[in-house]
mmCIF file of C-alpha atoms in Angstrom:
data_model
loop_
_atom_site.group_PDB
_atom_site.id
_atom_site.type_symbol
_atom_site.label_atom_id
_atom_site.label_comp_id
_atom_site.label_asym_id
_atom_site.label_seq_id
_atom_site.Cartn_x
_atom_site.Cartn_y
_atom_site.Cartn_z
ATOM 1 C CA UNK A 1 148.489 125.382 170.992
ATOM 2 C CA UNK A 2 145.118 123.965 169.698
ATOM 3 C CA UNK A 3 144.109 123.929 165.923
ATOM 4 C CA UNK A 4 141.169 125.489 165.357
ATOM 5 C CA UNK A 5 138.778 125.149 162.060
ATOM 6 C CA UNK A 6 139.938 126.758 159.027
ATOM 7 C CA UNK A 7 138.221 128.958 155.887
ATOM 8 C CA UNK A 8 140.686 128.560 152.778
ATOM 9 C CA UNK A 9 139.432 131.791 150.553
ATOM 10 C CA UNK A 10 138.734 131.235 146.969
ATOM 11 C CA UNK A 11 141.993 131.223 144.840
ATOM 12 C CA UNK A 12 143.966 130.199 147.871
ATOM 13 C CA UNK A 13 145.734 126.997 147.318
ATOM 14 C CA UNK A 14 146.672 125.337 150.627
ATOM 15 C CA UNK A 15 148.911 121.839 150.419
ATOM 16 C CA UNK A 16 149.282 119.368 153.323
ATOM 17 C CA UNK A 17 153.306 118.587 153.593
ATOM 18 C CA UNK A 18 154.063 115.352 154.751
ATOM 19 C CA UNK A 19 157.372 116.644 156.338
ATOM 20 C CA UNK A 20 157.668 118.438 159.260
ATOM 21 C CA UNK A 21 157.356 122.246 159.753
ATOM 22 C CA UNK A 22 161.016 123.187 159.687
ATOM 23 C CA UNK A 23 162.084 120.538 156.602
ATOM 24 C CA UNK A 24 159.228 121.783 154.818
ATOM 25 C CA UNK A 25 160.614 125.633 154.977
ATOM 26 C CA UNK A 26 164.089 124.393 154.454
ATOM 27 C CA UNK A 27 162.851 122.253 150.846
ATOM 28 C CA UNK A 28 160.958 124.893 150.078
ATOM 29 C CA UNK A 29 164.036 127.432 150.188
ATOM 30 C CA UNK A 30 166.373 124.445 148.675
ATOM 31 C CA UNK A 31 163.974 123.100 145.759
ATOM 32 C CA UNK A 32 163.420 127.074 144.494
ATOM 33 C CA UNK A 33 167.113 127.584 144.117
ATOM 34 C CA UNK A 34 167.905 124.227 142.758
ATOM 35 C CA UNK A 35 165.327 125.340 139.698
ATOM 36 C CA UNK A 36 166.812 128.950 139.663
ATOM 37 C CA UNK A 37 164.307 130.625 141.706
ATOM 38 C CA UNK A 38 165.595 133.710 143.828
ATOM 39 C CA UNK A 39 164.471 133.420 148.072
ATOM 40 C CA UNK A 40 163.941 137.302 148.277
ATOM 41 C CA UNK A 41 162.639 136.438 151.644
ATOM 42 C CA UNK A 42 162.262 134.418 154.465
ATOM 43 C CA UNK A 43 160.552 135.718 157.161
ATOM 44 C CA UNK A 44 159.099 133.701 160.368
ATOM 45 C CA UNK A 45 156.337 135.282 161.287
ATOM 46 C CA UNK A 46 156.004 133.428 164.975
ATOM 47 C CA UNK A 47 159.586 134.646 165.963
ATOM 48 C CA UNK A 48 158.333 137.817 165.305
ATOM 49 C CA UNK A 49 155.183 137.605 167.299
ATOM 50 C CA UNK A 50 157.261 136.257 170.079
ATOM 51 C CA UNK A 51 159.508 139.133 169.679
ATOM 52 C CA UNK A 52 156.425 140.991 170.798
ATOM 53 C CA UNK A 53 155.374 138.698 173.682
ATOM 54 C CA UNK A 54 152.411 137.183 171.354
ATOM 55 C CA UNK A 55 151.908 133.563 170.185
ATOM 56 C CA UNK A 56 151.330 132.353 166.842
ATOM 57 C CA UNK A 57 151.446 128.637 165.394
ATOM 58 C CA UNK A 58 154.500 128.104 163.104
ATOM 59 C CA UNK A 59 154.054 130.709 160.600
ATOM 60 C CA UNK A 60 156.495 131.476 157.972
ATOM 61 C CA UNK A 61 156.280 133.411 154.435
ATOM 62 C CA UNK A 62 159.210 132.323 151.749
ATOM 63 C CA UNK A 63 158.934 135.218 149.122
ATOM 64 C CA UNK A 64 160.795 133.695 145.696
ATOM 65 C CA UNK A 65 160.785 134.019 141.967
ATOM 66 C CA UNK A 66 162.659 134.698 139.080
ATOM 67 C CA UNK A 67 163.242 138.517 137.859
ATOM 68 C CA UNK A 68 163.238 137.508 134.235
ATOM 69 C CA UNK A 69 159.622 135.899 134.704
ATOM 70 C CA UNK A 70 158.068 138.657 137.181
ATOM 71 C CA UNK A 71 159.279 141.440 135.118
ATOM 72 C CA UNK A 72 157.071 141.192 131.879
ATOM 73 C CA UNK A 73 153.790 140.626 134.135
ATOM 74 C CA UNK A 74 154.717 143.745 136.023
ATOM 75 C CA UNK A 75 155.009 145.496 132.630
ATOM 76 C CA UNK A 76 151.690 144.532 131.827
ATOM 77 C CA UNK A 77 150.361 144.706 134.955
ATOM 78 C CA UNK A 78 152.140 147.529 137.122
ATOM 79 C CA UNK A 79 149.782 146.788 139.919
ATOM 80 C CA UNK A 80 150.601 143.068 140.065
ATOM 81 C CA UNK A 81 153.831 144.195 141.624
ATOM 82 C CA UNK A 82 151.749 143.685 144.438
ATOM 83 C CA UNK A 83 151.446 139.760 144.488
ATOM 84 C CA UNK A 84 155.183 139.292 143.256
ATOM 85 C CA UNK A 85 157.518 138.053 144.232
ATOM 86 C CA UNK A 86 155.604 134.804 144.753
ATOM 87 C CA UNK A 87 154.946 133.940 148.311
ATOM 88 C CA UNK A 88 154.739 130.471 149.803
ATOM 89 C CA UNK A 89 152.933 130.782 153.544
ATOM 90 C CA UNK A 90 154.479 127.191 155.485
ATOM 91 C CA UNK A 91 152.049 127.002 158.564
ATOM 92 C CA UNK A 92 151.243 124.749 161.209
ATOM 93 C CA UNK A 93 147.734 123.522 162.555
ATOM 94 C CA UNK A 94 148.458 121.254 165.000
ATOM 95 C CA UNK A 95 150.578 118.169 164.026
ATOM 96 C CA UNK A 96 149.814 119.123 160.728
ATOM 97 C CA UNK A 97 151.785 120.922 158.162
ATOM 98 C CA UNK A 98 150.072 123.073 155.367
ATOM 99 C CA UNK A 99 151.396 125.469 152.740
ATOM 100 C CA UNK A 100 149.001 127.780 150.781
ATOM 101 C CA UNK A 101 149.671 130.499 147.959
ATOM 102 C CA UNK A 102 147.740 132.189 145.617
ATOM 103 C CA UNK A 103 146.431 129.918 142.685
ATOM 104 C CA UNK A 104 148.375 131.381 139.148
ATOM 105 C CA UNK A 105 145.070 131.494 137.444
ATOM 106 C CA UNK A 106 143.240 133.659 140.459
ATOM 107 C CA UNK A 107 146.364 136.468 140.170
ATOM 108 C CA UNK A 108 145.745 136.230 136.272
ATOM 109 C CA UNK A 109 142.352 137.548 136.463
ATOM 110 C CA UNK A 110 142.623 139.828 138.862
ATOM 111 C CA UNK A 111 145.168 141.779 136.971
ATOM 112 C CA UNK A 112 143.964 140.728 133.131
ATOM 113 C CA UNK A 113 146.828 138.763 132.133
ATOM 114 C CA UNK A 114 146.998 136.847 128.796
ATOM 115 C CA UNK A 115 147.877 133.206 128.656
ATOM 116 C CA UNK A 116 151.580 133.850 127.851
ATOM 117 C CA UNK A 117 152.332 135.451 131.084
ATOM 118 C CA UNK A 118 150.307 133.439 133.227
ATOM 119 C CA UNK A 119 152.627 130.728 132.204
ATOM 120 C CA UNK A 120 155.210 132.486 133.744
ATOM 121 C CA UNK A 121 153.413 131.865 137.344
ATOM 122 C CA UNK A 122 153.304 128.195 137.074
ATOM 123 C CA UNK A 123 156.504 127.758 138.595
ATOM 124 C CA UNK A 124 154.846 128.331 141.926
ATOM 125 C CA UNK A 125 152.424 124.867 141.317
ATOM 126 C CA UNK A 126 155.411 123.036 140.255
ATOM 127 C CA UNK A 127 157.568 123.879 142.982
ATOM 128 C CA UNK A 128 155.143 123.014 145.322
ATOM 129 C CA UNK A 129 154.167 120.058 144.143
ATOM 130 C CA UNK A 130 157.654 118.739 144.182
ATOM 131 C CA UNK A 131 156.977 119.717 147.893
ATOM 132 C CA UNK A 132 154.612 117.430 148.753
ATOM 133 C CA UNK A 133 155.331 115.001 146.567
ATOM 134 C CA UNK A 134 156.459 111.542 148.581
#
């Protein structure tokens, strides 16, 4: 498979890894429970295109979080039950290995939250930054 050129959206954050696809979906899953994050989901989104006969690059979405800091944005915000849990997208572009979420402060707009409950979506920069980190 080739890698083609990439658009990253606005309020998409997208991190290189610098392990490979498969340890980078296993810290991921690992680093989240060691700080008492839930893995609601992992779900490999190539297996499932090759389920179907299609190809896709290594593609897979780790859905995580923590109930007790979900819930109050959801009371706020019903509609942001949309965006949580928090999702993690590991993907492939060649050699290369990327993950990309939405940025905290981009879901805080779009649903009006106030500071204190944007706090509770940091986790998602921390975790991932423990990610890539050497």
């Amino acid at each position: 498979m080739t890698s083609t050129p990439l658009t990253f959206p606005a309020g998409i954050i997208t991190k290189d890894s610098p392990h490979s696809f498969e340890a980078t979906v296993s810290k991921l899953t690992e680093l989240a429970m060691d700080r008492g994050m839930k893995i609601f989901a992992v779900i490999d989104q190539s297996a499932e295109a090759r389920n179907v006969g299609l190809d896709l690059r290594p593609t897979t979405l780790v859905l995580f979080g923590n109930p007790a800091a979900g819930t109050p944005i959801m009371e706020a915000a019903p509609l942001a039950a949309l965006e949580l849990p928090l999702k993690v997208l590991v993907w492939a572009d060649g050699d290369r290995t990327h993950l990309s979420y939405v940025a905290p402060r981009t879901l805080a707009d779009r649903y009006s939250l106030e500071d204190d409950l944007v706090a509770n979506l940091a986790g998602i920069e921390l975790l991932t930054d423990a990610l890539v980190s050497p």
